[in-house]
Short mmCIF file of C-alpha atoms in Angstrom, two decimals:
data_model
loop_
_atom_site.label_atom_id
_atom_site.label_comp_id
_atom_site.label_asym_id
_atom_site.label_seq_id
_atom_site.Cartn_x
_atom_site.Cartn_y
_atom_site.Cartn_z
CA LEU F 1415 158.65 100.21 110.28
CA GLU F 1416 160.72 99.22 107.26
CA GLU F 1417 158.62 99.58 104.11
CA GLY F 1418 160.91 98.08 101.51
CA PRO F 1419 160.47 98.60 97.78
CA ARG F 1420 157.02 98.97 96.21
CA VAL F 1421 156.15 95.79 94.28
CA SER F 1422 153.87 95.98 91.23
CA VAL F 1423 152.19 93.17 89.32
CA GLU F 1424 153.89 92.49 86.00
CA GLU F 1425 151.52 89.81 84.67
CA VAL F 1426 148.68 87.49 85.71
CA VAL F 1427 148.67 83.97 84.25
CA VAL F 1428 145.88 81.37 84.54
CA LEU F 1429 146.96 77.77 83.95
CA GLY F 1430 144.85 74.64 83.65
CA ALA F 1431 141.59 76.36 82.69
CA SER F 1432 139.34 74.53 80.26
CA ALA F 1433 135.80 75.15 81.54
CA LEU F 1434 136.65 78.82 82.15
CA ILE F 1435 137.94 81.26 79.56
CA PRO F 1436 141.33 82.53 80.85
CA ASN F 1437 141.13 85.99 79.27
CA ALA F 1438 137.62 86.64 80.63
CA LEU F 1439 138.60 85.29 84.05
CA ARG F 1440 141.68 87.51 84.31
CA GLY F 1441 139.51 90.60 83.76
CA ARG F 1442 137.39 89.71 86.80
CA LEU F 1443 140.25 89.10 89.23
CA ALA F 1444 141.15 91.57 91.96
CA ILE F 1445 144.87 91.46 91.09
CA GLN F 1446 145.58 93.20 87.78
CA PRO F 1447 148.82 93.99 85.88
CA GLY F 1448 150.27 97.38 86.77
CA ALA F 1449 148.60 97.54 90.19
CA PRO F 1450 150.45 97.21 93.52
CA LEU F 1451 150.67 93.60 94.71
CA ASP F 1452 148.24 92.95 97.55
CA PRO F 1453 148.83 89.44 98.98
CA PHE F 1454 145.41 89.47 100.68
CA GLN F 1455 143.75 89.66 97.25
CA LEU F 1456 145.26 86.29 96.31
CA ASP F 1457 142.77 84.47 98.57
CA GLU F 1458 139.94 86.65 97.28
CA ASP F 1459 140.82 85.69 93.70
CA ARG F 1460 141.02 81.98 94.61
CA ARG F 1461 137.54 82.19 96.13
CA ARG F 1462 136.19 83.93 93.03
CA ILE F 1463 137.73 81.29 90.73
CA LEU F 1464 136.24 78.43 92.78
CA GLU F 1465 132.80 80.11 92.76
CA ASP F 1466 132.98 80.51 88.98
CA LEU F 1467 133.84 76.83 88.63
CA ALA F 1468 131.03 75.87 91.04
CA ASP F 1469 128.61 77.83 88.83
CA LEU F 1470 129.64 75.44 86.05
CA GLY F 1471 129.24 72.31 88.22
CA HIS F 1472 132.94 71.81 89.10
CA TRP F 1473 132.65 71.39 92.89
CA GLN F 1474 135.83 69.32 93.25
CA ALA F 1475 138.03 72.01 91.70
CA ARG F 1476 141.20 73.32 93.31
CA ALA F 1477 142.98 76.61 92.72
CA ALA F 1478 146.53 77.41 93.83
CA ALA F 1479 148.17 80.83 93.73
CA ASN F 1480 151.92 81.33 93.26
CA VAL F 1481 153.94 84.55 93.04
CA GLN F 1482 157.41 84.86 91.54
CA PHE F 1483 159.39 88.03 92.23
CA PHE F 1484 161.87 89.68 89.89
CA GLY F 1485 163.11 92.76 91.72
CA ASP F 1486 160.13 95.06 92.29
CA ARG F 1487 158.02 93.11 89.76
CA ALA F 1488 155.70 90.22 90.64
CA HIS F 1489 154.44 87.52 88.28
CA VAL F 1490 151.20 85.96 89.58
CA PHE F 1491 150.24 82.42 88.54
CA TYR F 1492 146.89 80.73 89.24
CA ARG F 1493 147.01 76.98 88.60
CA LEU F 1494 143.60 75.28 88.34
CA THR F 1495 142.60 71.65 88.73
CA GLU F 1496 138.99 71.75 87.61
CA GLY F 1497 137.98 68.10 88.08
CA GLU F 1498 134.84 66.54 86.67
CA PRO F 1499 131.49 68.37 86.89
CA VAL F 1500 129.14 67.09 89.60
CA ARG F 1501 125.49 66.20 89.03
CA VAL F 1502 122.62 66.22 91.52
CA ASP F 1503 121.62 62.79 92.83
CA THR F 1504 118.74 63.69 95.17
CA VAL F 1505 117.27 66.81 96.78
CA ARG F 1506 116.08 66.37 100.37
CA ILE F 1507 114.09 69.01 102.26
CA THR F 1508 113.91 69.12 106.08
CA GLY F 1509 112.15 71.38 108.56
CA LEU F 1510 108.66 71.22 107.01
CA GLU F 1511 105.70 71.21 109.38
CA ASN F 1512 102.83 73.21 107.88
CA VAL F 1513 104.16 73.56 104.32
CA SER F 1514 103.87 70.58 102.00
CA ASP F 1515 106.96 69.13 100.33
CA GLY F 1516 105.54 69.81 96.87
CA LEU F 1517 104.87 73.45 97.72
CA ALA F 1518 108.46 73.95 98.93
CA ARG F 1519 109.88 72.25 95.81
CA ARG F 1520 108.20 74.83 93.55
CA ALA F 1521 110.95 77.24 94.68
CA VAL F 1522 113.82 74.77 94.16
CA ALA F 1523 115.95 75.46 91.08
CA VAL F 1524 118.22 72.43 91.72
CA LYS F 1525 116.94 69.32 89.89
CA PRO F 1526 118.11 65.67 90.14
CA GLY F 1527 120.20 64.60 87.17
CA GLU F 1528 121.28 68.16 86.32
CA LEU F 1529 124.63 69.81 87.01
CA LEU F 1530 124.89 71.23 90.51
CA ARG F 1531 125.46 74.95 89.96
CA LEU F 1532 126.22 77.38 92.75
CA LYS F 1533 124.01 80.04 91.14
CA ASP F 1534 121.08 77.58 91.22
CA LEU F 1535 121.58 77.00 94.95
CA LYS F 1536 121.68 80.75 95.57
CA GLN F 1537 118.56 81.24 93.44
CA THR F 1538 116.79 78.50 95.38
CA GLN F 1539 117.58 80.25 98.65
CA ILE F 1540 116.28 83.56 97.29
CA TRP F 1541 113.04 82.02 95.98
CA LEU F 1542 112.38 80.15 99.22
CA LEU F 1543 112.77 83.32 101.28
CA GLN F 1544 110.74 85.38 98.80
CA SER F 1545 107.87 82.89 99.11
CA ASP F 1546 107.27 84.40 102.58
CA LEU F 1547 106.82 80.87 103.96
CA PHE F 1548 110.29 80.52 105.47
CA VAL F 1549 112.36 82.65 107.78
CA ASP F 1550 115.58 80.75 107.00
CA ALA F 1551 116.81 78.50 104.17
CA ARG F 1552 120.22 76.80 104.06
CA TRP F 1553 121.79 74.14 101.86
CA ASP F 1554 124.27 71.32 102.55
CA THR F 1555 126.31 69.57 99.82
CA ALA F 1556 128.54 67.50 102.11
CA ALA F 1557 127.11 64.17 100.87
CA MET F 1558 129.22 64.03 97.69
CA ASP F 1559 130.20 60.81 95.94
CA THR F 1560 133.59 61.68 94.43
CA THR F 1561 133.82 58.42 92.49
CA ALA F 1562 130.48 58.82 90.73
CA ASP F 1563 130.68 62.64 90.62
CA ARG F 1564 127.22 62.94 92.17
CA VAL F 1565 125.93 64.78 95.23
CA SER F 1566 122.84 64.70 97.43
CA VAL F 1567 121.64 68.20 98.28
CA GLN F 1568 119.91 68.84 101.58
CA LEU F 1569 117.82 71.98 102.15
CA ASP F 1570 117.24 72.88 105.80
CA LEU F 1571 114.23 75.22 106.14
CA ARG F 1572 112.67 77.05 109.06
CA GLU F 1573 109.03 78.04 108.61
CA ARG F 1574 107.35 81.32 109.46
CA LYS F 1575 104.05 81.55 111.30
CA MET F 1576 101.48 80.72 108.63
CA ALA F 1577 98.98 83.39 109.74
CA ARG F 1578 99.22 86.73 111.47
CA VAL F 1579 97.04 89.54 112.77
CA GLU F 1580 98.14 93.15 112.37
CA GLY F 1581 96.61 96.24 113.89
CA GLY F 1582 97.50 99.71 115.00
CA VAL F 1583 96.37 103.18 115.89
CA GLY F 1584 98.18 106.39 114.97
CA ILE F 1585 97.71 110.13 115.12
CA SER F 1586 98.91 112.74 112.64
CA SER F 1587 99.79 116.40 112.99
CA GLN F 1588 96.47 117.31 111.35
CA GLU F 1589 94.52 116.09 114.39
CA GLN F 1590 93.49 112.94 112.55
CA VAL F 1591 93.41 109.42 113.93
CA ARG F 1592 93.99 106.31 111.82
CA ALA F 1593 93.09 102.82 113.04
CA GLY F 1594 93.63 99.59 111.13
CA LEU F 1595 93.19 95.86 111.58
CA GLY F 1596 94.01 92.94 109.27
CA TRP F 1597 94.29 89.16 109.12
CA TYR F 1598 96.71 87.51 106.68
CA SER F 1599 97.56 83.91 105.80
CA ARG F 1600 100.79 82.92 104.07
CA ASN F 1601 99.51 79.41 103.30
CA PHE F 1602 95.74 79.69 102.92
CA LEU F 1603 94.09 76.30 103.54
CA GLY F 1604 97.49 74.66 102.95
CA SER F 1605 97.39 75.63 99.26
CA GLY F 1606 100.41 77.95 99.20
CA LEU F 1607 98.13 80.85 98.30
CA ARG F 1608 98.23 84.07 100.29
CA PHE F 1609 94.97 85.54 101.55
CA GLY F 1610 94.28 88.70 103.48
CA VAL F 1611 91.43 90.88 104.66
CA SER F 1612 91.94 94.29 106.26
CA THR F 1613 90.04 97.36 107.31
CA ARG F 1614 91.17 100.91 108.02
CA ALA F 1615 89.43 104.02 109.27
CA ASP F 1616 90.64 107.61 109.12
CA LEU F 1617 88.94 109.74 111.75
CA ASP F 1618 88.78 113.54 111.77
CA PHE F 1619 87.56 115.25 114.94
CA THR F 1620 87.90 118.82 113.66
CA GLY F 1621 84.25 118.86 112.55
CA ARG F 1622 85.05 120.06 109.03
CA LEU F 1623 83.33 117.06 107.38
CA GLY F 1624 80.25 116.90 109.60
CA SER F 1625 81.25 113.38 110.70
CA ALA F 1626 84.15 111.82 112.54
CA ILE F 1627 84.74 109.32 109.69
CA ASP F 1628 86.91 110.82 106.97
CA GLU F 1629 87.53 107.52 105.15
CA TRP F 1630 86.72 103.88 105.81
CA ARG F 1631 88.32 101.15 103.71
CA LEU F 1632 87.72 97.39 103.53
CA GLU F 1633 89.95 95.22 101.31
CA SER F 1634 90.50 91.54 100.59
CA PHE F 1635 92.93 89.77 98.25
CA LEU F 1636 94.05 86.31 97.14
CA ASN F 1637 97.64 86.08 95.96
CA ILE F 1638 98.66 83.24 93.61
CA PRO F 1639 102.47 82.88 93.39
CA HIS F 1640 104.18 81.04 90.53
CA SER F 1641 101.14 81.39 88.26
CA PHE F 1642 101.15 78.97 85.33
CA GLY F 1643 104.58 77.74 86.43
CA SER F 1644 106.18 81.18 85.99
CA ARG F 1645 107.69 83.67 88.44
CA TRP F 1646 104.68 85.98 88.04
CA GLU F 1647 102.20 86.47 90.88
CA VAL F 1648 98.50 86.92 90.08
CA GLN F 1649 96.28 88.66 92.60
CA PRO F 1650 92.51 89.21 92.37
CA SER F 1651 91.17 91.65 94.95
CA VAL F 1652 87.97 93.38 96.02
CA SER F 1653 87.58 96.60 97.96
CA TYR F 1654 85.05 99.03 99.37
CA VAL F 1655 85.79 102.65 100.32
CA LEU F 1656 83.60 105.21 102.03
CA ASP F 1657 85.17 108.61 101.42
CA ARG F 1658 83.96 111.99 102.62
CA GLY F 1659 85.27 115.20 101.06
CA LEU F 1660 85.00 118.95 101.23
CA ILE F 1661 84.79 121.57 98.48
CA THR F 1662 85.72 125.08 99.54
CA VAL F 1663 84.60 128.00 97.38
CA SER F 1664 86.80 131.07 97.86
CA ASN F 1665 87.37 134.36 96.17
CA ILE F 1666 90.59 135.40 94.47
CA ALA F 1667 91.91 136.70 97.81
CA GLY F 1668 91.54 133.26 99.34
CA THR F 1669 88.56 134.11 101.58
CA GLU F 1670 86.08 131.26 101.94
CA ILE F 1671 82.60 132.16 100.71
CA ALA F 1672 80.90 128.73 100.58
CA ARG F 1673 81.51 125.13 101.56
CA GLY F 1674 80.19 121.93 100.04
CA LEU F 1675 80.27 118.38 101.40
CA PHE F 1676 80.16 115.14 99.43
CA GLU F 1677 80.32 111.43 100.13
CA GLN F 1678 81.43 108.62 97.82
CA ASP F 1679 80.83 104.88 98.09
CA ILE F 1680 83.46 103.18 95.92
CA ALA F 1681 83.33 99.45 95.21
CA GLY F 1682 86.22 97.97 93.24
CA VAL F 1683 87.48 94.73 91.78
CA ALA F 1684 90.97 94.35 90.37
CA LEU F 1685 93.20 91.73 88.81
CA SER F 1686 96.92 92.42 89.05
CA THR F 1687 100.06 90.53 88.11
CA ARG F 1688 103.45 91.17 89.67
CA ARG F 1689 107.01 90.07 88.95
CA VAL F 1690 109.90 90.58 91.38
CA LEU F 1691 113.04 91.79 89.61
CA GLY F 1692 115.86 90.16 91.56
CA ASP F 1693 115.70 92.02 94.88
CA PRO F 1694 112.19 91.83 96.44
CA ARG F 1695 112.11 95.64 96.54
CA ASN F 1696 112.25 95.81 92.76
CA GLN F 1697 109.06 94.93 90.91
CA VAL F 1698 106.88 95.43 87.87
CA VAL F 1699 103.09 95.36 88.29
CA PHE F 1700 100.22 95.39 85.81
CA ALA F 1701 96.60 95.80 86.95
CA LEU F 1702 93.13 95.82 85.44
CA GLU F 1703 90.62 97.59 87.70
CA ASN F 1704 86.92 98.32 87.67
CA ARG F 1705 85.43 100.86 90.11
CA TRP F 1706 81.77 101.61 90.74
CA VAL F 1707 81.34 105.04 92.36
CA PHE F 1708 78.11 106.24 94.00
CA ASN F 1709 77.94 109.95 94.87
CA SER F 1710 75.98 111.83 97.51
CA ALA F 1711 76.61 115.58 97.56
CA ASP F 1712 74.94 118.78 98.71
CA SER F 1713 73.95 121.55 96.31
CA VAL F 1714 77.21 123.49 96.69
CA ALA F 1715 79.35 120.46 95.90
CA MET F 1716 77.22 119.42 92.91
CA GLU F 1717 77.20 122.94 91.53
CA ASN F 1718 80.97 123.26 91.61
CA ASP F 1719 82.02 119.79 90.39
CA PRO F 1720 80.15 118.08 87.53
CA GLN F 1721 81.57 114.69 88.56
CA LEU F 1722 79.54 114.91 91.78
CA PHE F 1723 76.40 115.84 89.86
CA ARG F 1724 76.18 112.24 88.68
CA GLU F 1725 74.63 109.77 91.09
CA SER F 1726 76.98 107.02 89.91
CA TYR F 1727 79.62 106.18 87.32
CA VAL F 1728 82.06 103.42 86.39
CA THR F 1729 85.81 103.81 85.83
CA ARG F 1730 87.63 100.96 84.10
CA SER F 1731 91.42 101.22 83.78
CA LEU F 1732 94.60 99.35 82.88
CA SER F 1733 97.81 100.37 84.63
CA GLY F 1734 101.49 99.48 84.83
CA ARG F 1735 104.02 100.26 87.54
CA LEU F 1736 107.81 99.87 87.83
CA ASP F 1737 109.65 100.24 91.16
CA LEU F 1738 113.44 100.08 91.51
CA ASP F 1739 114.93 100.45 94.98
CA ARG F 1740 118.73 100.80 95.08
CA ARG F 1741 118.95 102.24 98.61
CA ASN F 1742 121.52 100.64 100.91
CA ASP F 1743 119.12 100.88 103.87
CA PHE F 1744 115.32 101.08 103.97
CA PHE F 1745 115.03 103.38 107.02
CA GLU F 1746 118.30 105.35 106.95
CA PRO F 1747 119.75 105.34 103.41
CA THR F 1748 123.15 106.95 102.92
CA ARG F 1749 123.61 106.08 99.25
CA GLY F 1750 121.65 104.73 96.32
CA GLY F 1751 118.24 105.80 95.15
CA TYR F 1752 114.60 104.94 94.59
CA TYR F 1753 112.88 105.23 91.20
CA SER F 1754 109.25 104.68 90.19
CA LEU F 1755 107.13 104.98 87.05
CA PHE F 1756 103.33 104.64 86.80
CA VAL F 1757 101.07 104.78 83.74
CA GLU F 1758 97.28 104.31 83.72
CA ARG F 1759 94.77 104.34 80.87
CA ALA F 1760 91.08 104.63 81.71
CA GLY F 1761 88.16 104.35 79.32
CA GLY F 1762 88.62 104.11 75.57
CA ALA F 1763 88.49 100.49 74.43
CA LEU F 1764 88.20 99.42 78.08
CA GLY F 1765 84.76 101.02 78.39
CA GLY F 1766 83.38 102.75 81.47
CA ASN F 1767 82.10 106.30 81.90
CA ASN F 1768 85.44 108.12 82.20
CA SER F 1769 88.34 108.43 79.78
CA PHE F 1770 91.79 109.77 80.62
CA LEU F 1771 95.53 108.98 80.53
CA LYS F 1772 97.50 109.35 83.77
CA ALA F 1773 101.26 109.13 84.26
CA SER F 1774 103.59 109.84 87.17
CA ALA F 1775 107.26 109.32 87.95
CA GLY F 1776 109.51 109.83 90.93
CA LEU F 1777 113.21 109.76 91.77
CA ALA F 1778 114.97 110.02 95.12
CA GLN F 1779 118.77 109.98 95.50
CA PHE F 1780 120.95 109.75 98.60
CA GLY F 1781 124.64 110.43 99.13
CA LEU F 1782 127.21 110.59 101.92
CA PRO F 1783 130.46 112.59 101.62
CA PRO F 1784 133.60 110.38 101.29
CA HIS F 1785 134.92 111.47 104.67
CA GLY F 1786 131.59 111.45 106.53
CA GLY F 1787 129.23 114.25 107.42
CA PRO F 1788 125.56 115.01 106.70
CA VAL F 1789 123.66 112.73 104.34
CA PHE F 1790 122.35 114.63 101.32
CA ALA F 1791 118.92 113.57 100.03
CA ALA F 1792 117.07 114.92 97.00
CA ARG F 1793 113.92 114.01 95.14
CA ILE F 1794 111.90 115.03 92.13
CA GLY F 1795 108.47 113.77 91.17
CA GLY F 1796 105.70 114.72 88.83
CA GLY F 1797 102.41 113.62 87.39
CA TRP F 1798 100.23 114.48 84.41
CA ILE F 1799 96.67 113.64 83.36
CA ASP F 1800 95.39 114.03 79.80
CA ALA F 1801 91.60 114.35 79.56
CA LYS F 1802 89.31 115.93 76.98
CA PRO F 1803 86.20 117.79 78.20
CA THR F 1804 83.69 116.36 75.74
CA GLY F 1805 79.94 115.82 76.22
CA VAL F 1806 77.97 116.42 79.40
CA LEU F 1807 77.95 114.97 82.89
CA GLY F 1808 74.65 114.86 84.77
CA ASN F 1809 73.04 117.19 82.24
CA ARG F 1810 75.88 119.66 82.69
CA PRO F 1811 78.37 120.55 79.96
CA LEU F 1812 82.07 120.10 80.69
CA ASN F 1813 83.97 123.40 80.51
CA ALA F 1814 87.48 122.38 81.60
CA PRO F 1815 89.67 119.26 81.28
CA VAL F 1816 89.78 118.78 85.07
CA GLU F 1817 86.01 118.31 85.11
CA ALA F 1818 86.37 115.18 82.96
CA VAL F 1819 88.46 113.37 85.60
CA PRO F 1820 86.82 111.82 88.69
CA VAL F 1821 87.72 113.38 92.02
CA GLU F 1822 89.50 110.26 93.29
CA ASP F 1823 91.85 110.23 90.27
CA ARG F 1824 93.03 113.87 90.41
CA PHE F 1825 96.27 115.10 92.01
CA PHE F 1826 96.49 116.54 95.53
CA LEU F 1827 99.54 117.62 97.57
CA GLY F 1828 100.27 118.72 101.11
CA GLU F 1829 101.11 117.40 104.58
CA ALA F 1830 104.22 115.78 106.01
CA THR F 1831 105.47 113.71 103.07
CA THR F 1832 105.09 116.07 100.09
CA ILE F 1833 105.13 119.88 100.50
CA ARG F 1834 105.51 120.48 104.21
CA GLY F 1835 103.89 123.56 105.72
CA ASN F 1836 100.56 122.70 104.09
CA LEU F 1837 97.55 120.73 105.28
CA GLN F 1838 96.71 117.42 103.66
CA ASP F 1839 95.39 118.04 100.10
CA GLU F 1840 95.66 121.81 100.65
CA LEU F 1841 97.49 122.20 97.33
CA ASN F 1842 94.72 121.09 94.98
CA GLY F 1843 94.74 123.59 92.11
CA ALA F 1844 91.68 125.44 93.37
CA LEU F 1845 92.92 127.30 96.44
CA GLY F 1846 92.78 131.05 95.98
CA THR F 1847 91.23 130.83 92.51
CA SER F 1848 87.73 131.32 91.18
CA SER F 1849 87.53 127.55 90.67
CA ALA F 1850 86.15 125.42 93.48
CA ILE F 1851 86.83 122.08 91.79
CA PRO F 1852 89.39 120.27 93.99
CA GLY F 1853 92.30 118.44 92.40
CA GLY F 1854 94.59 119.03 89.44
CA LEU F 1855 95.86 117.53 86.22
CA LEU F 1856 99.52 118.39 86.78
CA GLN F 1857 101.71 118.08 89.86
CA LEU F 1858 105.35 118.73 90.69
CA VAL F 1859 107.23 117.79 93.87
CA LEU F 1860 110.83 118.82 94.61
CA GLY F 1861 112.76 118.39 97.81
CA VAL F 1862 116.26 118.48 99.29
CA GLU F 1863 117.37 117.55 102.79
CA SER F 1864 120.58 117.61 104.81
CA ARG F 1865 120.36 114.85 107.43
CA ILE F 1866 122.78 115.50 110.29
CA HIS F 1867 123.62 112.95 112.99
CA LEU F 1868 123.99 114.62 116.39
CA THR F 1869 124.53 111.95 119.02
CA GLY F 1870 123.33 108.42 119.68
CA ARG F 1871 119.88 108.03 118.13
CA LEU F 1872 119.29 111.76 117.78
CA GLY F 1873 119.66 113.75 114.57
CA MET F 1874 118.38 116.82 112.81
CA VAL F 1875 117.34 117.75 109.27
CA LEU F 1876 117.40 120.95 107.26
CA PHE F 1877 114.97 120.84 104.33
CA LEU F 1878 113.49 122.73 101.41
CA ASP F 1879 110.31 121.55 99.65
CA ALA F 1880 108.77 122.93 96.47
CA GLY F 1881 105.88 122.08 94.18
CA ASN F 1882 102.22 122.60 93.45
CA VAL F 1883 99.17 121.24 91.65
CA TRP F 1884 97.72 122.83 88.53
CA GLN F 1885 94.40 122.35 86.77
CA ASP F 1886 95.69 123.83 83.51
CA VAL F 1887 99.00 122.49 82.18
CA GLY F 1888 99.70 125.88 80.58
CA ASP F 1889 99.82 127.55 84.01
CA LEU F 1890 103.24 126.06 84.77
CA THR F 1891 105.80 128.39 83.20
CA TRP F 1892 109.38 129.24 84.12
CA LYS F 1893 108.36 132.48 85.86
CA ARG F 1894 106.21 130.45 88.27
CA PHE F 1895 109.43 129.09 89.82
CA VAL F 1896 110.46 132.56 91.07
CA PRO F 1897 109.26 132.89 94.70
CA GLN F 1898 107.46 136.08 95.70
CA GLY F 1899 108.17 137.52 99.13
CA SER F 1900 104.88 139.38 99.66
CA PRO F 1901 101.64 137.36 99.89
CA ALA F 1902 99.94 140.02 97.81
CA ASN F 1903 102.21 139.13 94.86
CA VAL F 1904 101.80 135.34 95.18
CA SER F 1905 99.70 133.64 92.53
CA PRO F 1906 97.87 130.34 93.21
CA THR F 1907 99.69 128.92 90.17
CA ASP F 1908 103.16 129.74 91.52
CA VAL F 1909 105.50 126.95 92.58
CA ARG F 1910 105.07 126.94 96.35
CA TYR F 1911 108.16 126.74 98.58
CA ALA F 1912 108.56 125.70 102.21
CA PHE F 1913 111.73 125.41 104.30
CA GLY F 1914 112.38 124.30 107.83
CA VAL F 1915 114.21 122.24 110.40
CA GLY F 1916 113.35 118.94 111.99
CA ALA F 1917 114.41 116.57 114.75
CA ARG F 1918 114.92 112.84 114.19
CA PHE F 1919 114.99 110.01 116.73
CA ARG F 1920 115.87 106.53 115.47
CA THR F 1921 113.63 103.64 116.50
CA PRO F 1922 113.21 100.03 115.26
CA LEU F 1923 110.13 101.24 113.34
CA GLY F 1924 112.10 103.96 111.58
CA PRO F 1925 112.99 107.53 112.51
CA VAL F 1926 110.38 109.46 114.49
CA ARG F 1927 110.38 113.01 113.18
CA LEU F 1928 109.13 116.39 114.25
CA ASP F 1929 109.37 119.06 111.52
CA TYR F 1930 108.77 122.78 111.65
CA ALA F 1931 108.01 124.14 108.17
CA ARG F 1932 107.54 127.73 107.10
CA LYS F 1933 106.06 128.72 103.76
CA TRP F 1934 108.39 130.90 101.74
CA ASN F 1935 105.53 132.19 99.56
CA HIS F 1936 101.94 131.86 100.67
CA LEU F 1937 98.60 133.34 99.70
CA PRO F 1938 96.88 136.00 101.84
CA GLY F 1939 95.05 134.42 104.75
CA GLU F 1940 97.09 131.21 104.75
CA ASP F 1941 98.92 130.06 107.86
CA PRO F 1942 102.61 130.73 107.15
CA ASP F 1943 103.98 127.81 109.20
CA ARG F 1944 103.06 124.39 110.50
CA VAL F 1945 104.47 121.59 112.65
CA HIS F 1946 104.43 118.00 111.36
CA PHE F 1947 104.82 114.80 113.37
CA ALA F 1948 105.32 111.44 111.64
CA ILE F 1949 107.30 108.20 111.53
CA GLY F 1950 109.81 107.77 108.71
CA HIS F 1951 111.60 110.32 106.57
CA ALA F 1952 109.57 112.46 104.18
CA PHE F 1953 111.21 110.50 101.32
#
């Protein structure tokens, strides 16, 4: 090996540029003055220059790179021949069988008579794939008339199946069974609209609810893409939910002294609008929803929750949601993050029988050391509900803010994806307190994981979860973050901690996981540990 002297770039010169701005172009090139000369970056810069010119319609452009050496200094010259801009003559679409030509052209950003821009071709490909009608979309610009500076663009498409049936059965670590079935059309009646109807049942065979059906849900929607010629989707939907719940009355030591059962029939209609922000995983959604709730509860449940004392009520709300997904992989991220924000306003000028403001936010971040090793994952999430206990419900006065919020809108935590070591909805703000009203107005979720690859598809995870649900915002103070070792010193309003270890096995459906979690601080009478089985990481 004979290395020779180290050659650095003295200057970068762009010649023959008129459509491009030389100074701006030089700042985007891989080769920069003062850096070591990398001859492989010359081709990368030529490709970038030609793409920039193609974005401006100059498809017949040429770019040549030349290097002159003066000792250990290199002078880099890019000489451009831009040529005349090219306009679109015709746009031809092939591969259509079940999708109409007009429906496919709604996603085409390339128009006859306009300049042919590379960014428009890329945007067309993105929109065609995002329409969910096509599994593949490619373009061909070979038919170019160099004398007239015009080109015929051909789009070769491959359609998806226009309808599908989905179903499945699963079991959770809480001895619950979930079964679901749905039918979906990507091109309903050949209109380009998406239609779907689905049903799902959650079954609980522990006998705690007096029935095997914990929840039954029936939903239907009609999705209208490109509403009013825009990139917004509009989706009306209807739903029905049968939900059974349990209210446990316990003393301050956590011993159960009474149990109440309730059942809710919830009928809903909603109108939502959605806009994809570049990547399909990034979106903003606004929704207007109306829910009719019909309650059936025993005397214990009605006595301990004024919301259940009413035979029926209406909740009308307006909400907005923002999701940004910057993860490099959906199932096994090693870098990037996921961020979400949700705000909902119920009642007020919207009407209905309930009035509150609800907001929640979440952040998850992932990182891999520069030289390899365990993937570090962390998350933080929280939610807050503002409600004023004014008036009466079912001839009963409201004594606390939580009583002014319907059961289905309050916060609950627990199970395999939030604070491990707890049952589903076990952290509800009422456990171990004199209050029997389930659900809270404030929630906090914290978590860190070290994801270690062992061999092949097998891995392991070390984790720490923290958080809780509170019915009074003032109960969350800094001293609540200090964990207590003895159950006798643990308060129901403390931040609850759980740590553990888990096994991971990678599958095409995501990692299958088995987690053992142990509560760091738990109330007297609580089970100190629990095993969770699920598909997918906790976050």
